[in-house]
Amino acid sequence: MKRSPTSSPPARENLLGSVIAAIGLELLLLAGGALLFALAFPSFLSQWGWFPLAFFSLIPVFIVVHRAGWVRTVLYGAFFGFASYALYNYWLGSFHPLTLVIVPPIYSVYFLAVFPLLKAADSLFPRYGFLLQTLIWVAYEYAKIQGFLGYSYGIIGFSQYLFLPLARLSSVTGVWGVSLIVVFPSALLGNALKNGLGEFVSFVRRMRLPILLYAVLFAAVTIFGLLNKSDLDSAPRWKVALVQQNVDPWKGGNKTYAKTLEILTRLSRQALQEDPSIDIVIWSETSFVPAIDWHTRYRTDRVAFALVKELREYLARQPVPFVVGNDDGQLARDEQGRPVRVDYNAAILFDGGEIVETYRKLHLVPFTENFPYKESLSGIYQWLKDADTHFWEEGTEYTVFEAGDVRFSTPICFEDTFPYLNREFIRQGAQVLVNLTNDAWSKAVACEMQHMSIAAFRALENKRTLLRSTNGGITCAIDPNGRIIAMLPPFTEDYLIVEAPVYTGNSTLYTRWGDWFAILVSILALLGLAGGLLYRLLRRRPGP
């Protein structure tokens, strides 16, 4: 007899069609989640961002993680990582073409690991896996700011910078507690909807206790945030002029440097004429490019030396100190003992035209400012050099400047996005944080607003004022309660005079203990995965 086929061609076609339809639906869900994720932050559609979207943006992720098999889950992780960061950080293409080749693919790799972990939590704990998934997400956010590739953009808690009652939780837990509050609804609802709408009501009924506990926690955190405001009325004021020249100093060479110097000195003069009681004037990151100390000492470039001389003569005539962002060139020796010039991205405090102290940037931007694998990955290093990448040397000291009665530190560029670094400035004695940055290259308000929204958490975590002096935006002042008390429009040539409160009240729990909450969550996530796996293995062992 002839053996009949196990399935007819139409049946196979129907099965293939079902698989294709399922994949299409799952990709569509993930694309929607990536878009909601991006729109929760300042974006190409909203300058300020739509922060309520963050509470629901990851629902598609948790639905798809449950529906898909293990292989598809891994591939979907790569897809979501690339799509979410390409939409969220779309402006990176304006910085350098290499950035869009680097950042979204890095997050594809990250989510290759994160998605299987989320699926493992769902498989090991079918009933309460959403609790472990929430911990895993927060642990991933903490892990992604570590090391050479550390990058704070995209931490979902940062989307809540306008929702101050919740954002103020960061003074206790850091941003990590805010992220946990934000991610939980997505994890819960994603699990409620993972088998379709039919089981949604029954799931919610079964989960009444976790839902009630979350509601109580959310209310408690909100009340804490409303009450946990520092009294700034009695804090002394520091009158600061923040200058926004709105010229990319790296474009155009000495002619641009001269034009930028003219704008900076003119705006500074106007600010001091408007208010002679100003205590200090602050310019942005590399606002003046020619290395001031280097050209004063060695005079290797006649035009650059003339510009440095003009600047120093101007500063010598000023009645107040100035902070100037500068390429700080210094003489060092290479491995063979030969003299070489090394350059630091620096902030320099001047008084009477003389250098008082210099801060050299500690945390450099990976690939575009720093690549420590010159020897082991020489091909990539040369590729970056050929792409006109400007590498800096790393600084070594948490510098605290003093101007009058105020002690302050100057995180440069994206250093104000890293909680640990700014916390250490405060622990070293800084009373005010002053960020110098240049985001003008982005040509995108979304980039500048994303940077500012992340930086706002440094004020919230430490209950200290944060000032931002930027090339093209966002130049602003944020008080210790997280309120934006003054701000210049982006991409405008202007100055901002602000009376910054110098609040020096009790240090916050975050300032004292750092990222304790993120570490605790990471340990719990690992223990949950390990415990679930061990329990599963023990259950499979044959009984007596």
Coordinates of C-alpha atoms in Angstrom, one line a residue, residues 85 107 110-111 114 133-158 173-180 183 363 417-421 423 458 461 510 513-526:
Y85 CA 17.2 53.4 19.4
Y107 CA 21.4 47.8 21.4
Y110 CA 22.0 44.0 24.2
F111 CA 18.4 43.0 23.5
V114 CA 17.5 40.8 27.4
Q133 CA 10.5 40.8 34.2
T134 CA 10.2 44.2 35.8
L135 CA 13.4 43.6 37.8
I136 CA 15.2 42.3 34.8
W137 CA 14.4 45.4 32.8
V138 CA 15.7 47.7 35.6
A139 CA 18.8 45.5 36.0
Y140 CA 19.5 45.8 32.2
E141 CA 19.2 49.6 32.4
Y142 CA 21.8 49.7 35.2
A143 CA 24.1 47.3 33.4
K144 CA 24.1 49.4 30.2
I145 CA 25.7 52.5 31.8
Q146 CA 28.7 50.5 32.9
G147 CA 32.2 50.5 31.3
F148 CA 33.5 51.8 28.1
L149 CA 30.1 51.5 26.2
G150 CA 28.2 53.2 29.1
Y151 CA 25.3 55.2 27.7
S152 CA 22.5 56.6 29.8
Y153 CA 20.1 57.7 27.0
G154 CA 17.0 55.5 26.9
I155 CA 16.7 54.7 30.6
I156 CA 12.9 54.8 30.8
G157 CA 12.7 56.5 34.2
F158 CA 14.3 59.7 32.6
T173 CA 16.6 55.2 44.8
G174 CA 18.3 57.0 41.9
V175 CA 16.5 56.9 38.6
W176 CA 16.2 53.2 39.0
G177 CA 13.2 53.3 41.4
V178 CA 11.5 55.6 38.9
S179 CA 12.1 53.1 36.1
L180 CA 10.7 50.3 38.2
V183 CA 8.0 49.5 33.7
H363 CA 34.1 60.0 31.1
T417 CA 23.9 62.0 32.1
F418 CA 25.8 59.6 34.5
P419 CA 24.5 59.5 38.1
Y420 CA 27.7 58.0 39.7
L421 CA 30.0 60.8 38.3
R423 CA 27.2 62.1 42.8
R458 CA 21.3 65.0 38.7
E461 CA 19.2 62.8 42.9
Y510 CA 21.2 58.6 46.9
W513 CA 24.6 55.3 49.1
G514 CA 24.7 55.7 45.4
D515 CA 23.2 53.0 43.2
W516 CA 22.2 50.7 46.0
F517 CA 18.7 50.2 44.6
A518 CA 19.9 49.2 41.2
I519 CA 22.4 46.7 42.7
L520 CA 19.6 45.2 44.9
V521 CA 17.3 44.9 41.9
S522 CA 20.0 43.3 39.9
I523 CA 20.7 40.7 42.6
L524 CA 17.0 39.9 43.0
A525 CA 16.7 39.5 39.2
L526 CA 19.6 37.0 39.1

